Tab-separated table of C-alpha atoms and ligand atoms in Angstrom:
chain	number	residue	atom	x	y	z
A	240	MET	CA	-0.093	0.037	-0.062
A	241	ALA	CA	1.109	3.397	-1.021
A	242	THR	CA	0.227	6.572	-0.588
A	243	TRP	CA	0.807	9.639	-2.806
A	244	ILE	CA	1.272	13.324	-1.875
A	245	LEU	CA	0.198	15.632	-4.645
A	246	ASN	CA	1.118	18.795	-5.628
A	247	GLY	CA	3.406	19.646	-2.837
A	248	LEU	CA	5.854	22.500	-2.604
A	249	VAL	CA	9.459	21.358	-2.033
A	250	TRP	CA	12.389	23.238	-1.109
A	251	ASN	CA	15.556	22.494	-3.700
A	252	GLU	CA	18.537	23.477	-1.996
A	253	THR	CA	20.564	23.450	-5.092
A	254	THR	CA	18.496	26.096	-7.171
A	255	GLY	CA	17.168	27.972	-3.831
A	256	GLU	CA	13.881	27.731	-5.008
A	257	THR	CA	10.719	25.853	-4.207
A	258	GLU	CA	9.323	23.271	-6.792
A	259	LEU	CA	5.919	21.369	-6.981
A	260	LYS	CA	6.370	17.807	-6.667
A	261	HIS	CA	4.508	14.429	-6.234
A	262	ILE	CA	5.660	12.081	-3.760
A	263	ARG	CA	5.141	8.443	-3.509
A	264	ILE	CA	5.425	7.081	0.493
A	265	ALA	CA	5.421	3.279	0.601
A	266	GLU	CA	6.766	0.658	3.574
A	267	GLY	CA	7.465	3.757	5.725
A	268	VAL	CA	10.130	5.269	3.158
A	269	ILE	CA	9.668	7.550	0.417
A	270	ALA	CA	9.910	5.924	-2.660
A	271	GLN	CA	9.419	8.346	-5.383
A	272	ILE	CA	9.601	11.965	-5.966
A	273	GLU	CA	8.043	13.378	-9.641
A	274	ASP	CA	7.917	16.691	-10.743
A	275	ALA	CA	4.184	17.822	-10.586
A	276	ALA	CA	4.839	19.292	-14.261
A	277	ALA	CA	4.683	16.183	-15.767
A	278	GLY	CA	1.341	15.242	-14.766
A	279	ARG	CA	-0.829	13.493	-12.035
A	280	PRO	CA	0.763	9.871	-11.562
A	281	ASP	CA	-1.115	6.867	-11.729
A	282	THR	CA	-2.569	6.844	-8.429
A	283	ASN	CA	-5.277	4.038	-8.762
A	284	GLY	CA	-5.772	2.186	-5.581
A	285	HIS	CA	-3.372	4.150	-3.357
A	286	ASP	CA	-3.939	6.367	-1.110
A	287	THR	CA	-3.736	10.383	-1.992
A	288	ILE	CA	-3.088	13.428	-0.006
A	289	ASP	CA	-3.106	16.838	-2.008
A	290	ALA	CA	-0.996	19.237	-0.646
A	291	ASN	CA	-2.603	21.608	-2.364
A	292	GLY	CA	0.804	23.833	-3.190
A	293	LYS	CA	1.673	23.981	0.740
A	294	LEU	CA	5.028	23.543	1.897
A	295	VAL	CA	6.282	19.710	2.046
A	296	SER	CA	9.171	19.418	4.284
A	297	ALA	CA	11.220	16.696	5.600
A	298	GLY	CA	9.709	16.189	9.276
A	299	PHE	CA	10.879	18.398	11.783
A	300	ILE	CA	13.411	17.301	14.292
A	301	ASP	CA	13.586	18.508	18.108
A	302	MET	CA	16.392	17.302	19.958
A	303	HIS	CA	15.267	19.026	23.467
A	304	VAL	CA	12.068	18.497	24.812
A	305	HIS	CA	10.422	17.562	27.840
A	306	LEU	CA	7.644	15.369	27.718
A	307	ARG	CA	7.564	14.943	31.911
A	308	GLU	CA	6.273	11.604	31.687
A	309	PRO	CA	6.940	9.366	33.971
A	310	GLY	CA	6.249	11.204	37.076
A	311	PHE	CA	4.785	14.529	36.212
A	312	GLU	CA	1.521	13.509	34.293
A	313	TYR	CA	-0.080	16.523	35.369
A	314	LYS	CA	1.927	18.997	33.148
A	315	GLU	CA	2.267	16.734	30.293
A	316	ASP	CA	2.496	12.982	29.425
A	317	ILE	CA	4.096	11.064	26.074
A	318	ALA	CA	0.679	10.719	24.339
A	319	SER	CA	-0.563	14.460	24.836
A	320	GLY	CA	3.171	15.988	24.365
A	321	THR	CA	3.683	13.347	21.315
A	322	ARG	CA	0.430	14.981	20.007
A	323	SER	CA	1.690	18.521	20.503
A	324	ALA	CA	5.015	17.649	18.578
A	325	ALA	CA	2.830	16.242	15.859
A	326	ALA	CA	0.648	19.543	15.720
A	327	GLY	CA	3.820	21.500	15.809
A	328	GLY	CA	5.218	19.566	12.563
A	329	PHE	CA	7.837	17.375	14.287
A	330	THR	CA	8.096	13.888	13.673
A	331	THR	CA	11.168	13.269	15.670
A	332	ILE	CA	11.520	14.105	19.259
A	333	ALA	CA	14.767	13.717	21.727
A	334	CYS	CA	13.213	13.964	25.286
A	335	MET	CA	15.087	14.883	28.298
A	336	PRO	CA	15.291	12.694	31.496
A	337	ASN	CA	14.647	15.094	34.597
A	338	THR	CA	11.347	12.908	35.075
A	339	ARG	CA	10.209	11.606	38.197
A	340	PRO	CA	11.874	8.715	38.510
A	341	VAL	CA	15.032	10.450	36.908
A	342	THR	CA	15.622	8.395	33.592
A	343	ASP	CA	18.604	6.953	34.840
A	344	THR	CA	17.867	3.424	34.900
A	345	ALA	CA	17.708	1.239	31.683
A	346	GLU	CA	14.047	0.284	33.098
A	347	THR	CA	12.958	3.855	32.645
A	348	VAL	CA	14.284	4.080	29.499
A	349	ARG	CA	12.222	0.922	28.119
A	350	TYR	CA	9.286	2.788	30.008
A	351	ILE	CA	9.398	5.619	27.891
A	352	LEU	CA	10.275	3.986	24.748
A	353	ASP	CA	7.066	1.814	25.122
A	354	LYS	CA	4.666	4.425	25.891
A	355	ALA	CA	5.984	6.458	22.927
A	356	ALA	CA	5.623	3.505	20.726
A	357	SER	CA	2.022	2.710	22.172
A	358	ALA	CA	0.915	6.504	21.472
A	359	GLY	CA	2.011	5.648	17.854
A	360	ILE	CA	2.761	9.331	16.953
A	361	VAL	CA	5.895	10.498	16.628
A	362	ASN	CA	9.004	8.958	16.922
A	363	VAL	CA	10.743	9.299	20.612
A	364	LEU	CA	14.278	9.093	21.302
A	365	PRO	CA	15.022	9.247	24.882
A	366	TYR	CA	18.246	10.624	26.650
A	367	ALA	CA	19.352	8.978	30.034
A	368	ALA	CA	20.644	11.249	33.121
A	369	ILE	CA	24.537	11.559	33.356
A	370	THR	CA	24.535	11.298	37.293
A	371	LYS	CA	22.023	9.051	39.489
A	372	ASN	CA	18.878	11.344	39.997
A	373	GLU	CA	20.506	14.555	38.476
A	374	LEU	CA	22.235	14.888	41.629
A	375	GLY	CA	25.740	15.266	40.315
A	376	ARG	CA	27.290	12.605	42.599
A	377	GLU	CA	27.550	9.193	40.929
A	378	LEU	CA	27.661	8.377	37.212
A	379	THR	CA	24.691	6.567	36.053
A	380	ASP	CA	25.165	2.758	34.161
A	381	PHE	CA	26.001	4.200	30.870
A	382	ALA	CA	26.101	1.117	28.924
A	383	ALA	CA	23.287	-0.532	30.167
A	384	LEU	CA	21.036	3.185	29.509
A	385	LYS	CA	22.935	2.810	25.871
A	386	GLU	CA	21.556	-0.766	25.542
A	387	ALA	CA	18.157	0.033	26.803
A	388	GLY	CA	17.701	2.684	23.684
A	389	ALA	CA	19.114	5.646	25.328
A	390	VAL	CA	20.747	8.383	22.507
A	391	GLY	CA	23.176	10.681	24.643
A	392	PHE	CA	23.406	11.425	28.326
A	393	THR	CA	22.527	14.649	29.952
A	394	ASP	CA	21.642	15.986	33.285
A	395	ASP	CA	19.466	18.408	31.904
A	396	GLY	CA	17.627	20.981	34.220
A	397	VAL	CA	20.610	21.499	36.364
A	398	GLY	CA	24.233	21.586	35.545
A	399	VAL	CA	26.935	19.283	36.456
A	400	GLN	CA	28.825	21.279	39.055
A	401	ASN	CA	31.968	18.871	39.509
A	402	ALA	CA	34.292	19.271	36.406
A	403	GLN	CA	36.202	15.462	37.421
A	404	MET	CA	32.471	14.235	36.993
A	405	MET	CA	31.825	15.786	33.894
A	406	LYS	CA	35.133	14.668	32.587
A	407	ASP	CA	34.536	11.145	33.786
A	408	ALA	CA	31.252	11.204	31.987
A	409	MET	CA	32.584	12.356	28.816
A	410	LYS	CA	35.620	9.898	28.828
A	411	LEU	CA	32.865	7.062	29.270
A	412	ALA	CA	30.892	8.526	26.664
A	413	ALA	CA	33.280	8.779	24.305
A	414	SER	CA	34.391	5.133	24.494
A	415	MET	CA	30.750	4.101	23.671
A	416	ASN	CA	30.593	6.494	21.075
A	417	MET	CA	27.829	8.546	22.791
A	418	PRO	CA	26.971	12.551	22.987
A	419	VAL	CA	27.268	14.144	26.203
A	420	ILE	CA	24.780	16.916	26.147
A	421	ALA	CA	25.034	19.654	28.723
A	422	HIS	CA	22.663	21.927	30.421
A	423	CYS	CA	25.111	24.695	31.278
A	424	GLU	CA	24.862	26.502	34.662
A	425	ASP	CA	27.330	27.024	37.245
A	426	ASP	CA	25.139	26.662	40.423
A	427	SER	CA	27.661	28.924	42.456
A	428	LEU	CA	27.112	31.996	40.447
A	429	VAL	CA	23.096	31.629	40.363
A	430	VAL	CA	21.557	32.636	43.416
A	431	GLY	CA	17.724	31.939	43.282
A	432	ALA	CA	17.323	34.497	40.294
A	433	ALA	CA	14.395	34.231	37.852
A	434	VAL	CA	15.233	36.521	35.214
A	435	THR	CA	18.654	37.520	33.302
A	436	GLU	CA	21.021	40.251	34.646
A	437	GLY	CA	19.343	43.324	32.286
A	438	LYS	CA	17.157	46.237	32.294
A	439	PHE	CA	13.846	44.079	33.573
A	440	ALA	CA	16.022	43.255	36.436
A	441	ALA	CA	17.150	46.605	37.574
A	442	ALA	CA	13.662	48.239	36.446
A	443	ASN	CA	12.035	45.959	38.763
A	444	GLY	CA	14.705	45.387	41.585
A	445	LEU	CA	15.668	41.819	40.823
A	446	LYS	CA	18.405	39.817	41.398
A	447	GLY	CA	19.548	38.500	38.013
A	448	ILE	CA	21.015	35.582	36.270
A	449	PRO	CA	24.658	36.595	34.907
A	450	ASN	CA	25.839	35.086	31.531
A	451	GLU	CA	28.852	33.754	33.075
A	452	SER	CA	26.595	31.285	34.882
A	453	GLU	CA	26.350	29.414	31.442
A	454	ALA	CA	29.351	30.459	29.651
A	455	ILE	CA	31.752	29.328	32.614
A	456	HIS	CA	30.006	25.620	31.672
A	457	VAL	CA	30.578	25.931	28.319
A	458	GLY	CA	34.157	26.979	28.712
A	459	ARG	CA	34.842	24.135	30.929
A	460	ASP	CA	33.362	21.378	28.926
A	461	ILE	CA	34.853	22.304	26.025
A	462	LEU	CA	38.080	21.980	27.559
A	463	LEU	CA	36.771	18.488	28.792
A	464	ALA	CA	35.800	17.535	25.407
A	465	GLU	CA	38.829	18.697	23.698
A	466	ALA	CA	40.803	16.420	26.667
A	467	THR	CA	38.256	13.067	26.215
A	468	GLY	CA	37.522	13.655	22.751
A	469	VAL	CA	33.750	12.934	23.515
A	470	HIS	CA	30.988	14.527	20.945
A	471	TYR	CA	29.960	17.583	23.424
A	472	HIS	CA	26.750	19.249	22.610
A	473	VAL	CA	25.573	22.776	24.065
A	474	CYS	CA	21.937	22.998	25.266
A	475	HIS	CA	20.173	25.993	25.038
A	476	VAL	CA	23.038	28.436	23.958
A	477	SER	CA	21.607	32.002	25.184
A	478	THR	CA	24.375	34.320	25.604
A	479	GLU	CA	27.205	35.960	23.585
A	480	GLN	CA	30.242	34.549	25.416
A	481	SER	CA	28.806	30.982	24.694
A	482	VAL	CA	28.321	31.606	21.403
A	483	ARG	CA	32.246	33.358	21.191
A	484	LEU	CA	33.597	30.331	23.238
A	485	ILE	CA	32.061	27.484	20.748
A	486	ARG	CA	33.044	29.487	17.525
A	487	HIS	CA	36.674	29.578	19.044
A	488	ALA	CA	36.528	25.832	19.857
A	489	LYS	CA	35.179	24.892	16.577
A	490	GLN	CA	38.216	27.007	14.757
A	491	PHE	CA	40.467	24.173	16.850
A	492	GLY	CA	38.604	21.164	15.583
A	493	ILE	CA	36.943	20.135	19.136
A	494	ASN	CA	33.969	17.835	18.873
A	495	VAL	CA	31.458	20.461	19.908
A	496	THR	CA	27.807	21.175	18.856
A	497	ALA	CA	25.303	23.447	20.017
A	498	GLU	CA	21.462	24.395	19.555
A	499	VAL	CA	19.194	27.418	20.171
A	500	CYS	CA	15.542	27.565	21.106
A	501	PRO	CA	13.228	30.072	19.069
A	502	HIS	CA	12.624	32.334	22.134
A	503	HIS	CA	16.232	33.073	22.259
A	504	LEU	CA	16.291	34.317	18.905
A	505	ILE	CA	13.017	36.547	18.786
A	506	LEU	CA	12.889	37.853	22.860
A	507	SER	CA	14.922	39.817	25.318
A	508	ASP	CA	14.503	40.350	28.692
A	509	GLU	CA	13.053	43.844	27.362
A	510	ASP	CA	10.385	42.372	26.006
A	511	ILE	CA	9.152	41.124	28.690
A	512	PRO	CA	5.698	42.754	29.594
A	513	GLY	CA	5.839	42.489	33.718
A	514	MET	CA	6.049	39.929	36.190
A	515	ASP	CA	4.456	36.827	34.470
A	516	ALA	CA	5.836	33.719	34.571
A	517	ASN	CA	5.412	32.792	31.231
A	518	TRP	CA	8.213	34.592	30.495
A	519	LYS	CA	10.259	32.671	32.698
A	520	MET	CA	12.384	29.879	31.438
A	521	ASN	CA	16.190	28.789	31.910
A	522	PRO	CA	18.211	29.847	30.697
A	523	PRO	CA	16.563	33.021	30.578
A	524	LEU	CA	15.515	35.684	28.121
A	525	ARG	CA	18.971	37.348	27.836
A	526	THR	CA	19.627	41.199	26.612
A	527	PRO	CA	19.263	42.502	22.914
A	528	ARG	CA	23.038	42.162	22.132
A	529	ASP	CA	22.957	38.445	23.148
A	530	VAL	CA	19.818	37.878	20.934
A	531	GLN	CA	21.757	39.418	18.259
A	532	ALA	CA	24.706	37.184	19.075
A	533	VAL	CA	23.040	34.514	18.998
A	534	ILE	CA	21.354	35.041	15.599
A	535	GLU	CA	24.624	35.780	14.007
A	536	GLY	CA	25.956	32.371	15.724
A	537	LEU	CA	23.174	30.329	14.037
A	538	GLN	CA	23.689	32.136	10.740
A	539	ASP	CA	27.607	31.550	10.380
A	540	GLY	CA	27.202	27.871	11.725
A	541	THR	CA	28.553	28.324	15.281
A	542	LEU	CA	25.663	27.257	16.472
A	543	ASP	CA	23.958	24.048	14.744
A	544	ILE	CA	20.230	23.587	15.436
A	545	ILE	CA	17.178	24.797	16.722
A	546	VAL	CA	15.064	23.206	19.377
A	547	THR	CA	12.289	24.561	21.448
A	548	ASP	CA	13.061	23.330	25.009
A	549	HIS	CA	9.378	22.634	25.018
A	550	ALA	CA	8.912	22.835	29.132
A	551	PRO	CA	5.005	22.491	29.546
A	552	HIS	CA	3.978	23.337	33.632
A	553	SER	CA	0.206	23.374	34.681
A	554	ALA	CA	-1.431	26.958	34.987
A	555	GLU	CA	-1.230	26.541	39.054
A	556	GLU	CA	2.559	26.417	38.999
A	557	LYS	CA	2.667	29.509	36.623
A	558	ALA	CA	0.286	31.505	38.451
A	559	LYS	CA	2.682	31.322	41.474
A	560	GLY	CA	4.218	34.347	39.728
A	561	MET	CA	7.536	35.086	37.980
A	562	LEU	CA	9.931	34.590	41.466
A	563	LEU	CA	8.047	31.170	42.553
A	564	ALA	CA	6.558	29.719	39.068
A	565	PRO	CA	9.032	26.990	37.722
A	566	PHE	CA	11.113	27.762	34.472
A	567	GLY	CA	10.152	26.733	31.340
A	568	ILE	CA	7.428	27.748	28.252
A	569	THR	CA	6.010	25.173	25.839
A	570	GLY	CA	7.491	24.802	22.387
A	571	PHE	CA	6.370	22.547	19.595
A	572	GLU	CA	2.980	24.435	18.446
A	573	THR	CA	4.537	27.923	18.121
A	574	ALA	CA	8.137	26.905	17.184
A	575	PHE	CA	8.083	27.051	13.037
A	576	PRO	CA	5.553	29.597	12.746
A	577	LEU	CA	7.816	32.192	14.609
A	578	LEU	CA	10.542	31.354	12.937
A	579	TYR	CA	9.254	31.191	9.667
A	580	THR	CA	7.272	34.718	10.373
A	581	ARG	CA	10.286	36.438	12.254
A	582	PHE	CA	13.307	35.290	9.660
A	583	VAL	CA	12.057	34.047	6.656
A	584	ARG	CA	9.039	36.155	5.425
A	585	THR	CA	11.185	39.082	6.257
A	586	GLY	CA	13.552	37.986	3.938
A	587	ARG	CA	16.597	37.779	6.601
A	588	TRP	CA	16.629	33.778	6.035
A	589	THR	CA	16.026	31.453	2.927
A	590	LEU	CA	13.126	29.309	3.960
A	591	GLY	CA	15.761	26.296	3.217
A	592	PHE	CA	18.369	28.047	6.052
A	593	LEU	CA	15.515	27.568	8.544
A	594	LEU	CA	14.247	23.927	7.224
A	595	GLN	CA	17.568	22.419	7.570
A	596	ARG	CA	18.347	23.823	10.994
A	597	MET	CA	15.094	21.966	11.905
A	598	THR	CA	15.535	18.882	9.845
A	599	SER	CA	18.859	17.993	8.294
A	600	ASP	CA	21.322	19.503	10.496
A	601	PRO	CA	19.966	17.845	13.512
A	602	ALA	CA	19.920	14.391	11.924
A	603	ARG	CA	23.659	15.116	11.114
A	604	VAL	CA	24.491	16.378	14.354
A	605	PHE	CA	23.011	13.442	16.346
A	606	GLY	CA	23.484	10.686	13.230
A	607	LEU	CA	19.852	10.177	12.508
A	608	GLN	CA	18.587	8.880	9.058
A	609	SER	CA	15.335	11.057	8.872
A	610	GLY	CA	15.601	14.921	8.300
A	611	VAL	CA	16.047	14.789	4.408
A	612	LEU	CA	13.330	14.325	1.447
A	613	ASN	CA	14.984	11.891	-0.461
A	614	VAL	CA	14.288	8.792	-2.000
A	615	GLY	CA	14.959	5.791	0.424
A	616	ALA	CA	15.103	8.270	3.740
A	617	PRO	CA	12.196	7.558	6.306
A	618	ALA	CA	8.509	8.955	5.197
A	619	ASP	CA	8.459	11.388	7.767
A	620	LEU	CA	7.230	14.618	6.421
A	621	THR	CA	5.198	17.745	7.489
A	622	ILE	CA	2.783	19.552	5.483
A	623	VAL	CA	2.623	23.728	5.987
A	624	ASP	CA	0.790	26.390	5.147
A	625	LEU	CA	3.032	29.138	4.663
A	626	GLU	CA	0.068	31.939	3.333
A	627	ASN	CA	-2.610	32.046	5.954
A	628	GLU	CA	-2.079	34.228	9.127
A	629	ARG	CA	-3.160	32.825	12.193
A	630	GLU	CA	-3.203	33.882	15.963
A	631	VAL	CA	-1.501	31.694	18.666
A	632	LYS	CA	-4.231	30.367	20.915
A	633	PRO	CA	-2.791	28.610	23.940
A	634	GLU	CA	-5.975	27.037	25.122
A	635	THR	CA	-6.213	25.217	21.620
A	636	PHE	CA	-2.686	23.781	22.171
A	637	ALA	CA	-2.534	19.423	21.844
A	638	SER	CA	0.215	20.038	24.763
A	639	LYS	CA	-1.187	20.324	28.203
A	640	GLY	CA	1.035	23.042	29.280
A	641	LYS	CA	-0.494	26.495	27.849
A	642	ASN	CA	2.824	28.156	29.250
A	643	THR	CA	3.859	30.616	26.522
A	644	PRO	CA	4.870	34.300	26.234
A	645	PHE	CA	3.645	33.887	22.011
A	646	GLY	CA	-0.392	33.836	23.050
A	647	GLY	CA	-1.966	36.599	20.507
A	648	TRP	CA	0.875	36.797	18.152
A	649	LYS	CA	-0.330	36.335	14.790
A	650	LEU	CA	1.953	34.285	12.732
A	651	PHE	CA	2.213	32.046	9.119
A	652	GLY	CA	3.538	29.071	8.749
A	653	TRP	CA	1.218	26.615	10.304
A	654	PRO	CA	1.473	22.929	9.781
A	655	THR	CA	-1.270	21.054	8.383
A	656	ALA	CA	-0.553	17.775	8.717
A	657	THR	CA	2.326	15.273	9.786
A	658	ILE	CA	3.031	12.046	8.450
A	659	VAL	CA	5.502	9.828	10.542
A	660	ASN	CA	6.394	6.233	9.280
A	661	GLY	CA	4.046	6.905	6.398
A	662	SER	CA	1.248	7.272	8.414
A	663	LEU	CA	-1.059	10.512	8.684
A	664	VAL	CA	-0.446	11.097	12.305
A	665	TRP	CA	-2.236	14.423	12.758
A	666	SER	CA	-4.043	16.949	10.382
A	667	GLU	CA	-5.489	20.087	11.160
A	668	GLN	CA	-9.224	19.771	11.885
B	969	DOR	O1	13.091	26.421	31.293
B	969	DOR	C1	13.507	25.159	31.646
B	969	DOR	N1	12.593	24.018	32.015
B	969	DOR	N2	14.919	24.773	31.657
B	969	DOR	C2	15.134	23.964	32.040
B	969	DOR	O2	16.568	23.674	32.621
B	969	DOR	C3	14.338	22.874	32.462
B	969	DOR	C4	12.788	22.849	31.983
B	969	DOR	C5	11.957	22.036	32.784
B	969	DOR	O3	12.261	20.762	32.939
B	969	DOR	O4	10.873	22.356	32.826
B	970	ZN	ZN1	18.183	23.033	30.508
B	971	ZN	ZN1	15.637	21.231	28.529
């Protein structure tokens, strides 16, 4: 049984233009790509999906998300999180281990994989913790976690404070050809602050989170990556100093890659409207100068990929206010429209540049087969309406988390259908 996706607008990297194509998918892979100009193919007996001139892209890949299960199902669970991912056009996501229990045993890795398989919506790649309970005291059993299906090691949510612990983790991960993914934050430089050092903190008499709390770990870990040879991947880069350090490390051929989130590319601390916890995430929104630096870092290849850091929380938790609420915002269902509207429609980036950072680049960085629209690649595809403007309505999110600073924004670039492994897993109502 095959499915034809007809009249899809496909980005051609060689010409830098879009072209209308018919795409046949069969047995979970892309089987055929034809010029639409050659006429309608013989679809007799096959399913068809008419893309009607909408964009058809390789499905988006998000290598940094929080699905909250096990343990925090009131915030999100694997079923709601993967549905939200599909609604955002994502077909593969990698979930962070700050669950309860922490994903620090083979059993919990398998639990997540089983739940994701039974939800059957998008591909879920679990990360496992570097240290037991993410407490920074004792390494987890890397071999058993890898064997169970973990795709990398990270203590996301917190930084690994002890340099020797991080070095031991990197040495072990390198010996197993596994990446170490780091939430960079030095606790001794963060003293219970909720927002960055900058104008918003000053205007409101708040303590701020300094840029060095992130960049010190980036610098330390780059040196440790050089010493151990591990693939070191930096989470959610938010500061000018981190971009500088990563750029320098890449010039020296150190095996470092990095990610950036839509909110750090689009918002600064000066956009925060007031003491509203929907603007609270970690790392925090930084200064306009940092925003400029992460944009330039992405543009010159210092930062490799875009991730959402989808971090749903309940309305009750976020209602505690800027100082007491947990860090994090939801990301899946606004990521592509935000970036497309802000950077592509304005002519600052080509459509191809944005698509690559959300598809082929994450696949390259993490060695995945997907992320390309080629014959033989997995049939993970996203169909996107580039022409109709719509308002962000958090109450309509498939995610349980409605915590976003982007409510009410008018955006273009809304996903309308998502296909994973050849099956339609989500489509616009
Ligand atoms: O904003 C964040 N939310 N940053 C983190 O590091 C953790 C995450 C969460 O788990 O909510
Ligand atoms: Zn983090
Ligand atoms: Zn995170």
